[in-house]
Amino acid sequence: MVKEIAESSVKSEWVTVYARVSSSEYRDNLDSQATRLVDFCNAKGWSVREVIKECASGLNDKRPKLQKILSERKATKIVCEHSDRLTRFGLNYIKLLYPGEIVIVN
């Protein structure tokens, strides 16, 4: 009985990789960025559940794919290559308010 409670209380890890480029002319870099992030996660032993790629300015605070990640709150880890790939401003607010871990690779 105790073992069943302990196992059910453990939240399964949900790792989301978020890759972003500022414009469509850098779309090739988007794929390589996502691949590097997945490789990083695999090297850490983290199983990636979803890879989100977005083409939008870092100054744009209405990025639908990032908004979905943040509002759904299912990711226990959000992995990004550089802090400016996630957001140009306000990263500390996101870290403060988001219940999961924000991992910046570089």
PDB file of C-alpha atoms in Angstrom:
ATOM      1  CA  MET A   1       0.000   0.000   0.000  1.00  0.00           C
ATOM      2  CA  VAL A   2       2.762   2.473   0.913  1.00  0.00           C
ATOM      3  CA  LYS A   3       4.633   1.659  -2.285  1.00  0.00           C
ATOM      4  CA  GLU A   4       1.528   2.427  -4.390  1.00  0.00           C
ATOM      5  CA  ILE A   5       1.113   5.860  -2.766  1.00  0.00           C
ATOM      6  CA  ALA A   6       4.782   6.712  -3.284  1.00  0.00           C
ATOM      7  CA  GLU A   7       4.674   5.748  -6.960  1.00  0.00           C
ATOM      8  CA  SER A   8       1.461   7.637  -7.681  1.00  0.00           C
ATOM      9  CA  SER A   9       2.724  10.819  -6.005  1.00  0.00           C
ATOM     10  CA  VAL A  10       5.769  11.031  -8.294  1.00  0.00           C
ATOM     11  CA  LYS A  11       5.041  13.431 -11.125  1.00  0.00           C
ATOM     12  CA  SER A  12       6.353  12.182 -14.440  1.00  0.00           C
ATOM     13  CA  GLU A  13       8.859  14.442 -16.149  1.00  0.00           C
ATOM     14  CA  TRP A  14       7.741  16.357 -19.222  1.00  0.00           C
ATOM     15  CA  VAL A  15      10.644  17.947 -21.098  1.00  0.00           C
ATOM     16  CA  THR A  16       9.777  20.497 -23.756  1.00  0.00           C
ATOM     17  CA  VAL A  17      12.419  21.829 -26.133  1.00  0.00           C
ATOM     18  CA  TYR A  18      11.721  25.358 -27.391  1.00  0.00           C
ATOM     19  CA  ALA A  19      13.615  26.606 -30.455  1.00  0.00           C
ATOM     20  CA  ARG A  20      13.029  30.024 -32.004  1.00  0.00           C
ATOM     21  CA  VAL A  21      14.429  32.109 -34.838  1.00  0.00           C
ATOM     22  CA  SER A  22      13.518  35.696 -35.580  1.00  0.00           C
ATOM     23  CA  SER A  23      12.547  35.380 -39.233  1.00  0.00           C
ATOM     24  CA  SER A  24      11.849  32.837 -41.952  1.00  0.00           C
ATOM     25  CA  GLU A  25      15.226  33.480 -43.587  1.00  0.00           C
ATOM     26  CA  TYR A  26      16.783  31.628 -40.620  1.00  0.00           C
ATOM     27  CA  ARG A  27      14.422  28.657 -40.813  1.00  0.00           C
ATOM     28  CA  ASP A  28      17.333  26.251 -41.532  1.00  0.00           C
ATOM     29  CA  ASN A  29      18.885  27.289 -38.220  1.00  0.00           C
ATOM     30  CA  LEU A  30      15.604  26.449 -36.497  1.00  0.00           C
ATOM     31  CA  ASP A  31      15.957  22.750 -37.304  1.00  0.00           C
ATOM     32  CA  SER A  32      19.625  22.600 -36.282  1.00  0.00           C
ATOM     33  CA  GLN A  33      18.864  24.503 -33.056  1.00  0.00           C
ATOM     34  CA  ALA A  34      16.134  21.981 -32.178  1.00  0.00           C
ATOM     35  CA  THR A  35      18.474  19.068 -32.959  1.00  0.00           C
ATOM     36  CA  ARG A  36      21.214  20.495 -30.715  1.00  0.00           C
ATOM     37  CA  LEU A  37      18.703  20.900 -27.886  1.00  0.00           C
ATOM     38  CA  VAL A  38      17.389  17.343 -28.225  1.00  0.00           C
ATOM     39  CA  ASP A  39      20.989  16.060 -28.262  1.00  0.00           C
ATOM     40  CA  PHE A  40      21.709  18.074 -25.094  1.00  0.00           C
ATOM     41  CA  CYS A  41      18.665  16.589 -23.351  1.00  0.00           C
ATOM     42  CA  ASN A  42      19.569  13.063 -24.426  1.00  0.00           C
ATOM     43  CA  ALA A  43      23.111  13.538 -23.075  1.00  0.00           C
ATOM     44  CA  LYS A  44      21.585  14.559 -19.721  1.00  0.00           C
ATOM     45  CA  GLY A  45      19.342  11.475 -19.765  1.00  0.00           C
ATOM     46  CA  TRP A  46      16.169  13.544 -20.176  1.00  0.00           C
ATOM     47  CA  SER A  47      13.464  12.132 -22.418  1.00  0.00           C
ATOM     48  CA  VAL A  48      12.076  14.893 -24.642  1.00  0.00           C
ATOM     49  CA  ARG A  49       8.274  14.796 -24.834  1.00  0.00           C
ATOM     50  CA  GLU A  50       7.826  17.635 -27.336  1.00  0.00           C
ATOM     51  CA  VAL A  51       9.852  19.905 -29.599  1.00  0.00           C
ATOM     52  CA  ILE A  52       8.329  23.315 -30.269  1.00  0.00           C
ATOM     53  CA  LYS A  53       9.725  25.440 -33.097  1.00  0.00           C
ATOM     54  CA  GLU A  54       8.663  29.029 -33.611  1.00  0.00           C
ATOM     55  CA  CYS A  55       9.558  31.721 -36.100  1.00  0.00           C
ATOM     56  CA  ALA A  56       8.961  35.110 -34.457  1.00  0.00           C
ATOM     57  CA  SER A  57      10.812  38.098 -33.053  1.00  0.00           C
ATOM     58  CA  GLY A  58      12.130  37.814 -29.504  1.00  0.00           C
ATOM     59  CA  LEU A  59      10.604  41.227 -28.859  1.00  0.00           C
ATOM     60  CA  ASN A  60       7.158  39.921 -29.781  1.00  0.00           C
ATOM     61  CA  ASP A  61       5.358  38.931 -26.592  1.00  0.00           C
ATOM     62  CA  LYS A  62       2.454  37.353 -28.479  1.00  0.00           C
ATOM     63  CA  ARG A  63       4.114  34.165 -29.678  1.00  0.00           C
ATOM     64  CA  PRO A  64       1.320  31.565 -29.738  1.00  0.00           C
ATOM     65  CA  LYS A  65       3.514  28.484 -29.341  1.00  0.00           C
ATOM     66  CA  LEU A  66       5.406  29.887 -26.357  1.00  0.00           C
ATOM     67  CA  GLN A  67       2.151  31.123 -24.830  1.00  0.00           C
ATOM     68  CA  LYS A  68       0.724  27.620 -25.155  1.00  0.00           C
ATOM     69  CA  ILE A  69       3.727  26.065 -23.370  1.00  0.00           C
ATOM     70  CA  LEU A  70       3.493  28.576 -20.538  1.00  0.00           C
ATOM     71  CA  SER A  71      -0.286  28.450 -20.159  1.00  0.00           C
ATOM     72  CA  GLU A  72      -0.655  24.643 -20.304  1.00  0.00           C
ATOM     73  CA  ARG A  73       1.988  24.216 -17.584  1.00  0.00           C
ATOM     74  CA  LYS A  74       2.522  20.545 -18.416  1.00  0.00           C
ATOM     75  CA  ALA A  75       6.267  20.862 -19.019  1.00  0.00           C
ATOM     76  CA  THR A  76       8.385  20.150 -15.955  1.00  0.00           C
ATOM     77  CA  LYS A  77      11.431  21.415 -17.899  1.00  0.00           C
ATOM     78  CA  ILE A  78      11.572  23.932 -20.738  1.00  0.00           C
ATOM     79  CA  VAL A  79      14.925  23.715 -22.505  1.00  0.00           C
ATOM     80  CA  CYS A  80      16.194  26.611 -24.632  1.00  0.00           C
ATOM     81  CA  GLU A  81      19.548  27.223 -26.301  1.00  0.00           C
ATOM     82  CA  HIS A  82      20.023  30.880 -25.252  1.00  0.00           C
ATOM     83  CA  SER A  83      17.939  33.043 -22.944  1.00  0.00           C
ATOM     84  CA  ASP A  84      17.079  35.387 -25.816  1.00  0.00           C
ATOM     85  CA  ARG A  85      15.558  32.466 -27.732  1.00  0.00           C
ATOM     86  CA  LEU A  86      12.940  32.263 -24.988  1.00  0.00           C
ATOM     87  CA  THR A  87      12.523  36.006 -24.455  1.00  0.00           C
ATOM     88  CA  ARG A  88      14.521  39.201 -24.869  1.00  0.00           C
ATOM     89  CA  PHE A  89      13.104  40.707 -21.683  1.00  0.00           C
ATOM     90  CA  GLY A  90      11.428  39.325 -18.591  1.00  0.00           C
ATOM     91  CA  LEU A  91      13.165  35.941 -18.279  1.00  0.00           C
ATOM     92  CA  ASN A  92      13.387  36.323 -14.510  1.00  0.00           C
ATOM     93  CA  TYR A  93       9.615  36.875 -14.342  1.00  0.00           C
ATOM     94  CA  ILE A  94       9.002  33.701 -16.331  1.00  0.00           C
ATOM     95  CA  LYS A  95      11.370  31.761 -14.046  1.00  0.00           C
ATOM     96  CA  LEU A  96       9.635  33.177 -10.993  1.00  0.00           C
ATOM     97  CA  LEU A  97       6.100  32.427 -12.170  1.00  0.00           C
ATOM     98  CA  TYR A  98       6.507  29.197 -14.127  1.00  0.00           C
ATOM     99  CA  PRO A  99       6.147  26.129 -11.885  1.00  0.00           C
ATOM    100  CA  GLY A 100       8.623  24.020 -13.889  1.00  0.00           C
ATOM    101  CA  GLU A 101      12.342  24.403 -14.463  1.00  0.00           C
ATOM    102  CA  ILE A 102      13.678  26.691 -17.206  1.00  0.00           C
ATOM    103  CA  VAL A 103      16.979  25.325 -18.562  1.00  0.00           C
ATOM    104  CA  ILE A 104      19.151  27.658 -20.653  1.00  0.00           C
ATOM    105  CA  VAL A 105      21.912  25.663 -22.362  1.00  0.00           C
ATOM    106  CA  ASN A 106      24.280  28.547 -23.227  1.00  0.00           C
TER     107      ASN A 106
END
